[in-house]
Amino acid sequence: MRMKHRSSATDSGFTRRRFLEQLGAIGGSSLVMSAMTSWDLMAGSAGQRPELSGRPAKAKVLILGGGLSGLVTAYELGKLGYDYQVLEARARVGGLQWSVRRGSEHTEVDGERQVCTFDEGQYVNVGPWRIPHSHRGVLDYCKELGVPVQVFLNESDASFFFYEGTAAGPLANRRVKLREVKADLAGQVNELLIKAIDQKQLDLPMTPEDQRRLTNYLIGQGYLDSSTRSYKAFANRGEGDPIQLTQLLQAGFGNRLRSVPAIEGTTAAPMFQPVGGMDQISKGFERAIGPKRITFNAEIQAVHQSDTGVKVTYLNTKTGKKVETTADYVVVSMPLNLVAGLDINISSEMMTAIKAVSYSNSAKMGLAMKRRFWEDDDGIFGGHLYSNLPLGEFSYPSNDFFTRKGVLLGLYSNGPIGTLMDQPIAARIEHVLTHASKVHPQIRAEFESAYAVWWKKVKYNQGGYASGRNETRRQQLSKVDNRILLGSAAVTPHSEPDWQEGAVSAGWQALTLVHERAMRG
Ligand SMILES: Cc1cc2nc3c(=O)[nH]c(=O)nc-3n(C[C@H](O)[C@H](O)[C@H](O)COP(=O)(O)OP(=O)(O)OC[C@H]3O[C@@H](n4cnc5c(N)ncnc54)[C@H](O)[C@@H]3O)c2cc1C
C-alpha cells in the first residue's frame, strides 16, 4: 500500500500526526469516536455546587415541578433554611426520570392507556438511563443521598452489527459480532501498515528504534503473528475466517467503533446507573426533602406576580378543587413547552424566549422477556445492537445479569421514526418485534409484554428534552423576571442537550438567583 504523503518536513511531529490521520482514513476508525445516536453531543459537568450563605428575613419560595431540577433547587433551599414547597402535578416526583415497573401506568394525551405488567423487580428506564462518569453533579448527589450506583455497560464485544440494504455490501443482513469487526479491522489494517513500513513505502522521519517500536505496537494491537507479521483469525475473536477488509470498509461498521470519546456524551466510559432504576435518584431527594414539603397532584394553572408577591393557582387533581397559594418567589421547573401555555404574567421577552424552545420527539419501548436469551444464547452482557434498523438504539440491560428474566430496550429514538407515533400501541410493538427478530429470532417466543413511552404524548411533559444549542436559548431564559424565574433543564448553563447534569446545573442556577434576589428583598 502506498501512502500519498511524502514528507520533506523537518518537523517529525507533524509527519507522525499525518501518519495517524491517514491511519484513520484507511479504516482504523476505532481511533475516531463516531456518533452512535443523534444525541451524541456535548454534555459537560455542572462544575462546582454553589456555596451560599445567609438567610433573608422573609422568603417563601414555591417550586413548580418536582423533576430533578426542581428537586435540586428545593433540597438546596432547605439546607439554607428557606420556607419552600414543591408543587408537582403527578403523584410521583422525578418527571422524565421515570422507571416503568409493574403497575406503572399512563394514558397518552390522545387517549390510549397502558398499565405495565412486567414481573416484580423488572423495570425499564424510559427517560434518562445512563450517567457519564464526569457528571459529578448528579453522581455526587447519589453519594450524598445514599443512592447506590452500578456500571452501565455501553459496549459489549459480543453484540451484533446488522445492517440492511445494498449499501452494506456482502455483509448486509448478516449478524457480525463486534469483536470480529474490531479484531479483523485492526488486524488487517495493521498488517497493511507493517508491510508498508517493511517495504519502506512509508516515509516516516522516525528513528529506526521508533520504527521498530511502532512495528511491535502494530503487531500487538493488530493480533498479528510476530514472525509472519500477518493477521489470522484467532480463538477469542470467534469462529470462522476473518471478514475481508474491503467488505468491512464497505459495510461501514468501523464508523461505529468506540474508543476514547472525543467529547463527553453517550460514548463516555465508564457510565453509571442507579441500582434499581433511575427513579431512585428522585426518591432519594424525596426522602431527604421530607413529605411535608412536596404537594402531589397539584396541577399548576396560573401564576400571577405583583410587586409584593406571587399568587399560584393549582388544581388538586384528586379532589378536582382549585387551590390558591402565595409566595415571595416562584421557581418554575416545569418543561418550557408547558409553561408556554400557562396563564403566567411574565415579560413578553421572556414568553417569546420560552415559546422559541422546542423539545425532542423522544420515545422508548421496554420489552419484557421470559428469558435472558441474549446472555444465554449469544453471550451479550449490556451494550447495544449496532444496526440501521428503524429502532434507534436497541439495548441490553446492564443490571441483574444471570437472572432469569430481563427487560430489553427495544427502541430508543429522539426523532420521528416514520409514522410510528401516530399508530396504535399494538402496532408500535409489532414494528419493534418485527425488526428486532431479524437479529434475535428468539424474541417472539420469549416476549412477555411491552411498555411504550412516546414523550410527546405523555401528560405533564409532551416532549423529551429541550433541543438546540443552549447558549442561544439561555441568555433571556436565565434572567429573573421580577419574582419569577425558570429552573428546568432547558436553562442549563452546561450541557447540550439537557442531560440530568443539565437539570442539576439549572437547579443550582435557580437556587443562586432566587437567593440573590431574596437577599436584596
Ligand atoms: C428519552 C430521554 C432519555 C434521556 N437520557 C438521559 C440519560 O441517559 N442521561 C441523562 O443524564 N439525561 C438524559 N435525559 C435528559 C434528562 O432526563 C433531563 O435533562 C432531566 O430529567 C430534566 O429534568 P427537569 O426537572 O428539568 O424536567 P422534568 O423531568 O420534565 O420535570 C418537570 C416536572 O414538572 C412537572 N409538571 C409539568 N407540568 C406541571 C404542572 N402543570 N403543574 C405541576 N407540575 C408540572 C412534571 O410532572 C415534572 O415532574 C434524557 C431525556 C429523555 C427524554
XYZ file of C-alpha atoms and ligand atoms in Angstrom:
574
model
C 0.000 0.000 0.000
C 1.308 3.379 -0.921
C 0.711 6.366 1.322
C 0.422 9.600 -0.606
C 2.134 11.699 1.992
C 5.760 12.441 1.139
C 7.493 14.296 3.868
C 10.109 16.852 3.348
C 9.189 18.229 6.719
C 11.869 18.621 9.275
C 9.185 18.610 11.959
C 8.784 14.908 12.669
C 5.793 15.558 14.980
C 3.876 16.896 12.031
C 4.665 13.847 9.961
C 3.562 11.470 12.694
C 0.319 13.350 13.026
C -0.284 12.997 9.291
C 0.527 9.330 9.612
C -2.190 8.904 12.230
C -4.643 10.912 10.169
C -4.017 8.616 7.249
C -4.365 5.607 9.500
C -7.837 6.895 10.345
C -8.590 7.479 6.674
C -7.839 3.902 5.675
C -10.191 2.409 8.185
C -8.658 2.407 11.652
C -11.738 4.206 12.778
C -11.553 2.891 16.315
C -9.239 5.878 16.683
C -12.086 8.158 15.817
C -15.101 8.488 18.056
C -18.194 8.355 15.921
C -21.788 9.195 16.645
C -23.928 6.356 17.957
C -27.067 8.421 18.074
C -28.148 11.889 17.188
C -27.841 12.676 20.878
C -24.089 12.414 20.967
C -23.379 15.969 21.881
C -21.524 17.957 24.476
C -22.531 17.074 27.970
C -20.076 18.678 30.339
C -20.008 18.604 34.077
C -22.088 21.125 36.008
C -18.963 22.185 37.883
C -18.983 23.322 41.497
C -22.098 23.283 43.613
C -22.828 26.865 44.710
C -21.724 27.747 48.213
C -24.251 30.219 49.530
C -24.796 31.704 52.934
C -27.247 33.982 54.724
C -30.999 33.793 55.001
C -33.405 36.542 54.009
C -35.955 37.695 56.617
C -38.997 36.909 54.517
C -38.726 34.441 51.705
C -41.230 31.771 50.905
C -40.423 30.009 47.630
C -42.715 27.830 45.548
C -41.077 25.398 43.161
C -43.376 24.391 40.336
C -42.474 20.902 39.141
C -40.762 18.112 41.065
C -38.477 16.788 38.342
C -34.752 16.601 39.035
C -34.186 20.337 38.522
C -36.976 21.330 40.924
C -35.853 18.769 43.494
C -32.275 20.068 43.436
C -33.462 23.639 43.983
C -35.789 22.536 46.785
C -33.211 20.399 48.548
C -30.581 23.142 48.487
C -33.067 25.854 49.572
C -33.923 23.597 52.506
C -30.287 23.498 53.520
C -30.266 27.314 53.558
C -33.313 27.282 55.827
C -35.864 28.624 53.360
C -39.585 28.100 53.714
C -40.426 26.345 50.445
C -42.933 23.998 48.859
C -42.729 21.861 45.727
C -45.972 21.669 43.732
C -45.982 18.619 41.482
C -48.775 17.644 39.104
C -48.089 13.927 39.134
C -48.448 11.537 42.054
C -44.694 10.975 41.932
C -41.506 13.013 41.768
C -38.878 12.705 39.016
C -40.641 13.859 35.832
C -38.635 12.400 32.939
C -36.706 10.364 35.474
C -39.235 7.559 35.199
C -38.548 3.866 35.696
C -41.501 1.876 34.452
C -42.236 -1.217 36.530
C -45.233 -3.400 37.404
C -48.257 -1.161 37.966
C -46.791 1.941 36.253
C -49.398 3.453 34.026
C -50.168 6.382 31.802
C -52.735 7.455 29.285
C -51.444 9.100 26.121
C -52.715 12.612 25.514
C -54.864 11.346 22.684
C -56.301 8.540 24.728
C -54.613 5.137 24.772
C -53.911 3.753 28.256
C -51.179 1.307 29.285
C -50.559 -0.479 32.550
C -47.207 -2.171 32.980
C -47.406 -5.903 33.640
C -43.698 -6.669 33.977
C -42.839 -9.123 36.744
C -41.987 -7.684 40.160
C -38.399 -6.463 40.158
C -38.283 -5.892 36.383
C -38.105 -2.316 35.088
C -37.005 -0.108 32.226
C -35.782 3.494 32.410
C -37.946 5.249 29.848
C -36.307 8.635 30.341
C -32.683 9.036 31.420
C -30.792 5.762 31.715
C -27.035 6.467 31.814
C -24.784 8.887 33.626
C -21.295 9.701 32.318
C -18.602 9.465 34.997
C -17.865 13.175 34.610
C -21.407 14.158 35.626
C -20.347 14.705 39.189
C -23.290 16.984 39.910
C -25.657 14.008 39.613
C -23.258 11.351 40.892
C -22.262 13.346 43.976
C -25.952 13.675 44.864
C -26.238 9.874 44.556
C -23.428 9.621 47.067
C -24.902 12.244 49.377
C -28.414 10.780 49.255
C -27.307 7.156 49.637
C -28.421 6.074 46.160
C -26.225 3.130 45.107
C -24.977 3.160 41.524
C -23.627 0.436 39.266
C -21.750 0.438 35.984
C -23.799 0.964 32.831
C -22.207 -1.079 30.079
C -22.139 0.949 26.913
C -20.426 -1.728 24.884
C -20.436 -5.494 24.707
C -17.942 -7.164 22.363
C -20.446 -9.949 21.758
C -23.181 -7.677 20.451
C -24.062 -7.702 16.785
C -23.803 -5.457 13.786
C -26.787 -5.884 11.497
C -27.141 -3.565 8.520
C -29.889 -3.829 5.950
C -29.660 -2.505 2.405
C -27.344 -2.945 -0.550
C -25.008 -0.175 0.649
C -23.686 -2.570 3.295
C -22.436 -4.890 0.521
C -21.821 -8.595 1.155
C -22.244 -8.094 4.903
C -25.812 -6.799 4.534
C -28.444 -8.667 6.570
C -25.761 -10.648 8.367
C -25.117 -10.740 12.083
C -21.476 -9.867 12.672
C -20.128 -9.675 16.199
C -18.452 -6.505 17.413
C -15.375 -8.459 18.488
C -14.973 -9.865 14.962
C -15.224 -6.379 13.498
C -12.725 -4.981 15.986
C -10.215 -7.781 15.521
C -10.479 -8.061 11.754
C -10.264 -4.339 11.134
C -7.322 -3.818 13.457
C -5.575 -6.948 12.262
C -5.820 -6.277 8.572
C -5.109 -2.571 8.768
C -2.066 -3.197 10.933
C -0.836 -5.893 8.594
C -1.017 -3.432 5.718
C 0.853 -0.815 7.694
C 3.608 -3.149 8.740
C 4.099 -4.263 5.162
C 4.341 -0.637 4.113
C 6.903 0.059 6.828
C 8.914 -3.056 5.946
C 8.957 -2.139 2.273
C 9.954 1.423 3.174
C 6.835 2.700 1.481
C 6.110 4.909 4.414
C 8.388 7.871 4.556
C 8.479 8.160 8.315
C 11.001 10.527 9.755
C 11.340 8.272 12.759
C 14.431 6.775 14.236
C 14.967 3.084 13.361
C 14.318 2.366 17.044
C 10.931 4.147 16.920
C 10.039 2.306 13.726
C 10.836 -0.973 15.470
C 8.684 0.052 18.452
C 5.844 1.096 16.160
C 6.073 -2.259 14.387
C 5.854 -4.097 17.702
C 2.901 -1.993 18.697
C 1.104 -2.753 15.432
C 1.803 -6.474 15.866
C 0.358 -6.479 19.385
C -2.551 -4.214 18.732
C -3.458 -5.976 15.482
C -3.203 -9.561 16.797
C -0.547 -10.299 14.150
C 1.679 -13.315 14.084
C 5.029 -11.931 15.220
C 7.109 -13.977 12.787
C 4.991 -13.735 9.626
C 3.540 -10.354 10.614
C 0.246 -11.383 9.117
C -3.245 -11.411 10.531
C -5.170 -14.629 11.059
C -8.423 -15.134 12.887
C -7.832 -16.300 16.451
C -9.939 -18.137 19.015
C -11.139 -15.213 21.130
C -12.354 -13.315 18.104
C -14.855 -16.083 17.354
C -15.199 -18.874 14.868
C -14.563 -18.613 11.145
C -12.194 -16.828 8.803
C -11.524 -13.097 9.025
C -14.032 -10.949 7.219
C -12.340 -9.311 4.268
C -11.191 -5.772 4.908
C -12.886 -4.492 1.783
C -16.223 -5.887 2.994
C -15.825 -4.346 6.432
C -14.989 -0.988 4.911
C -17.969 -1.127 2.558
C -20.347 -2.033 5.377
C -19.055 0.959 7.332
C -19.002 -0.972 10.600
C -15.757 0.695 11.625
C -17.524 4.039 11.901
C -19.424 2.688 14.886
C -16.415 1.519 16.883
C -15.797 3.352 20.091
C -12.564 4.227 21.720
C -11.709 7.195 23.909
C -14.564 9.633 23.313
C -13.522 12.957 21.841
C -16.220 14.682 23.856
C -18.337 13.774 26.816
C -21.637 12.282 25.787
C -23.282 8.980 25.109
C -19.940 7.334 24.370
C -18.278 8.308 27.630
C -16.843 5.462 29.666
C -17.352 4.487 32.344
C -21.019 5.287 32.690
C -23.246 4.571 35.647
C -26.870 3.915 36.547
C -28.608 3.809 39.911
C -29.247 0.287 41.183
C -32.959 -0.471 40.769
C -33.838 2.304 38.307
C -33.099 5.951 37.562
C -36.079 6.981 39.693
C -34.040 6.046 42.777
C -32.377 9.454 42.475
C -35.618 11.402 42.750
C -36.771 9.057 45.507
C -33.541 9.881 47.334
C -34.314 13.597 47.060
C -37.897 12.975 48.152
C -36.664 11.201 51.294
C -34.207 13.985 52.074
C -36.756 16.760 51.484
C -39.467 15.037 53.520
C -43.169 14.520 52.792
C -44.402 17.880 54.082
C -42.510 19.923 51.515
C -43.953 18.254 48.413
C -47.582 18.622 47.330
C -48.530 15.945 44.801
C -51.436 16.019 42.322
C -51.058 19.808 42.133
C -51.507 20.840 38.513
C -50.380 24.446 38.136
C -52.866 26.545 36.218
C -51.968 30.176 36.875
C -49.002 32.152 38.183
C -49.609 35.851 38.838
C -46.963 38.103 40.263
C -47.159 41.606 41.679
C -44.545 43.814 43.288
C -45.247 42.229 46.648
C -45.567 38.540 45.877
C -46.768 35.756 43.607
C -50.140 34.008 43.616
C -50.206 30.463 42.267
C -53.397 28.606 41.419
C -53.382 24.866 41.047
C -55.922 22.141 40.503
C -55.915 19.346 43.022
C -56.387 16.556 40.510
C -57.615 14.160 43.203
C -60.369 16.346 44.587
C -60.997 18.465 41.496
C -60.717 21.594 43.640
C -58.800 24.733 42.734
C -56.337 25.907 45.356
C -54.638 29.296 45.656
C -51.365 29.759 47.436
C -48.865 32.594 47.656
C -45.134 33.024 47.925
C -42.466 35.688 47.688
C -40.708 33.972 44.799
C -41.542 31.232 42.335
C -39.130 28.915 40.533
C -40.819 27.364 37.501
C -39.175 23.978 36.966
C -41.760 22.673 34.507
C -40.934 21.919 30.859
C -40.956 25.196 28.916
C -43.318 23.874 26.235
C -45.923 23.631 29.007
C -45.023 26.994 30.550
C -45.756 28.435 27.104
C -49.427 27.527 27.588
C -49.708 28.634 31.202
C -51.612 31.657 32.493
C -48.481 33.419 33.767
C -47.686 37.127 33.865
C -44.083 37.412 32.835
C -42.439 39.842 30.419
C -43.162 39.454 26.732
C -39.396 38.997 26.085
C -39.390 36.044 28.454
C -42.509 34.489 26.952
C -41.079 34.878 23.432
C -37.899 33.104 24.540
C -39.939 30.341 26.210
C -42.021 29.779 23.098
C -38.891 29.525 20.947
C -37.680 26.404 22.763
C -38.556 23.131 21.094
C -38.489 19.704 22.680
C -37.290 16.389 21.294
C -39.577 13.703 19.982
C -38.106 11.048 22.279
C -39.600 7.581 22.545
C -38.631 4.379 24.306
C -40.050 0.883 24.478
C -39.279 -1.748 27.092
C -39.714 -5.408 26.110
C -40.084 -7.838 28.990
C -38.587 -11.221 28.124
C -39.190 -14.593 29.752
C -35.534 -15.481 29.344
C -32.309 -13.524 29.013
C -31.627 -15.198 25.660
C -29.115 -12.525 24.616
C -26.953 -13.625 27.557
C -27.708 -17.371 27.442
C -27.548 -17.843 23.674
C -25.257 -15.060 22.463
C -23.106 -14.071 25.445
C -24.178 -10.419 25.244
C -23.917 -8.567 28.555
C -25.101 -4.969 28.342
C -24.242 -2.710 25.413
C -26.218 -2.081 22.254
C -27.093 -3.541 18.887
C -25.309 -1.748 16.025
C -27.845 -1.599 13.240
C -29.593 0.602 10.754
C -32.967 -0.923 11.612
C -35.701 1.629 12.379
C -35.369 1.095 16.114
C -32.972 3.876 17.028
C -30.987 2.344 19.827
C -31.730 -1.263 20.829
C -30.017 -2.143 24.097
C -29.425 -4.928 26.572
C -29.814 -4.342 30.311
C -26.768 -3.613 32.481
C -28.455 -4.960 35.595
C -29.417 -8.331 37.074
C -27.051 -10.412 34.952
C -27.502 -14.180 35.243
C -31.052 -13.937 36.478
C -33.963 -15.475 34.630
C -35.908 -12.611 33.096
C -34.958 -9.207 31.775
C -36.256 -6.103 30.021
C -34.723 -5.117 26.695
C -34.803 -1.557 25.463
C -36.442 -2.395 22.143
C -36.467 1.136 20.784
C -34.957 4.463 21.745
C -35.302 7.290 19.338
C -35.052 11.042 19.694
C -36.565 11.862 16.344
C -39.511 10.648 14.355
C -39.344 7.034 13.189
C -41.761 7.074 10.297
C -45.360 7.358 11.388
C -44.918 5.199 14.465
C -46.052 7.882 16.868
C -49.477 8.036 15.258
C -50.013 4.295 15.299
C -51.822 2.310 17.983
C -49.507 0.985 20.667
C -50.004 -2.616 19.498
C -48.745 -1.616 16.033
C -45.696 0.113 17.546
C -44.885 -3.042 19.494
C -45.337 -5.143 16.361
C -42.936 -2.824 14.496
C -40.260 -3.333 17.142
C -40.711 -7.116 17.315
C -40.649 -7.427 13.518
C -37.350 -5.607 13.179
C -35.704 -6.953 16.322
C -36.481 -10.539 15.316
C -34.249 -10.104 12.253
C -31.337 -10.093 14.684
C -32.822 -12.110 17.530
C -35.191 -14.703 16.072
C -35.985 -15.899 19.623
C -37.625 -12.599 20.524
C -41.219 -13.517 19.679
C -41.150 -16.786 21.585
C -39.568 -15.121 24.606
C -41.720 -11.971 24.546
C -43.962 -11.360 27.558
C -45.131 -7.759 27.401
C -44.083 -4.283 26.297
C -44.405 -0.741 27.590
C -44.189 2.142 25.147
C -43.476 5.744 26.078
C -43.688 8.444 23.426
C -42.856 11.529 25.473
C -44.756 13.895 23.139
C -47.860 12.010 24.248
C -47.127 11.943 27.967
C -49.143 14.411 30.042
C -47.041 16.892 32.038
C -44.168 16.612 29.558
C -45.419 16.449 25.965
C -41.836 16.334 24.772
C -38.444 14.917 25.702
C -35.544 17.258 26.350
C -35.065 20.809 25.058
C -33.251 20.600 21.747
C -30.975 23.094 20.040
C -27.897 24.835 21.342
C -28.251 26.019 24.884
C -26.266 29.250 24.664
C -28.735 30.709 22.212
C -31.691 29.991 24.457
C -30.087 30.644 27.819
C -29.454 34.344 27.971
C -33.022 35.569 28.311
C -34.318 32.422 29.999
C -31.793 32.738 32.817
C -32.958 36.216 33.831
C -35.044 36.837 36.933
C -38.444 38.180 35.876
C -39.197 40.242 38.979
C -40.289 37.414 41.329
C -40.404 34.528 38.864
C -37.529 32.570 37.417
C -37.136 29.450 35.324
C -35.379 26.403 36.705
C -35.857 23.446 34.352
C -33.016 21.712 32.496
C -33.730 23.842 29.414
C -31.951 26.784 31.065
C -28.861 24.771 31.923
C -25.607 26.665 31.697
C -23.776 23.409 30.935
C -24.993 20.549 28.837
C -26.264 20.235 25.298
C -28.793 18.782 25.044
C -30.060 18.783 28.571
C -28.796 15.793 30.453
C -29.662 15.240 34.104
C -26.438 17.100 34.783
C -28.108 19.992 32.975
C -31.092 19.705 35.322
C -28.705 19.842 38.292
C -26.909 22.900 36.949
C -30.248 24.576 36.169
C -31.364 23.811 39.735
C -28.173 25.389 41.076
C -28.622 28.423 38.863
C -32.213 28.887 40.112
C -31.037 28.458 43.696
C -28.341 31.108 43.297
C -30.622 33.562 41.503
C -33.508 33.201 43.937
C -31.153 33.564 46.898
C -29.541 36.698 45.473
C -32.993 38.124 44.684
C -34.356 37.296 48.138
C -31.329 38.763 49.896
C -31.954 42.020 48.003
C -35.584 41.913 49.191
C -35.761 9.739 26.383
C -34.778 10.542 27.187
C -33.557 9.982 27.507
C -32.663 10.698 28.293
N -31.488 10.098 28.628
C -30.667 10.694 29.512
C -29.544 9.996 30.008
O -29.303 8.843 29.652
N -28.767 10.618 30.919
C -29.034 11.862 31.373
O -28.296 12.348 32.231
N -30.100 12.567 30.908
C -30.926 12.008 30.000
N -32.041 12.660 29.566
C -32.268 14.064 29.988
C -32.874 14.173 31.391
O -33.924 13.263 31.528
C -33.407 15.578 31.633
O -32.429 16.548 31.335
C -33.865 15.827 33.071
O -34.519 14.710 33.610
C -34.785 17.058 33.098
O -35.250 17.301 34.397
P -36.237 18.523 34.670
O -36.531 18.519 36.123
O -35.694 19.784 34.113
O -37.554 18.227 33.816
P -38.717 17.150 34.044
O -38.132 15.864 34.454
O -39.541 17.202 32.820
O -39.552 17.704 35.270
C -40.585 18.636 35.137
C -41.620 18.405 36.221
O -42.682 19.355 36.071
C -43.906 18.707 36.349
N -45.029 19.429 35.741
C -45.336 19.559 34.438
N -46.455 20.289 34.289
C -46.864 20.637 35.527
C -47.946 21.384 36.032
N -48.867 21.952 35.240
N -48.047 21.534 37.369
C -47.139 20.993 38.223
N -46.091 20.270 37.792
C -45.952 20.096 36.449
C -43.702 17.324 35.738
O -44.615 16.379 36.229
C -42.258 17.025 36.125
O -42.162 16.371 37.372
C -32.970 12.005 28.756
C -34.191 12.579 28.397
C -35.086 11.848 27.623
C -36.410 12.452 27.279
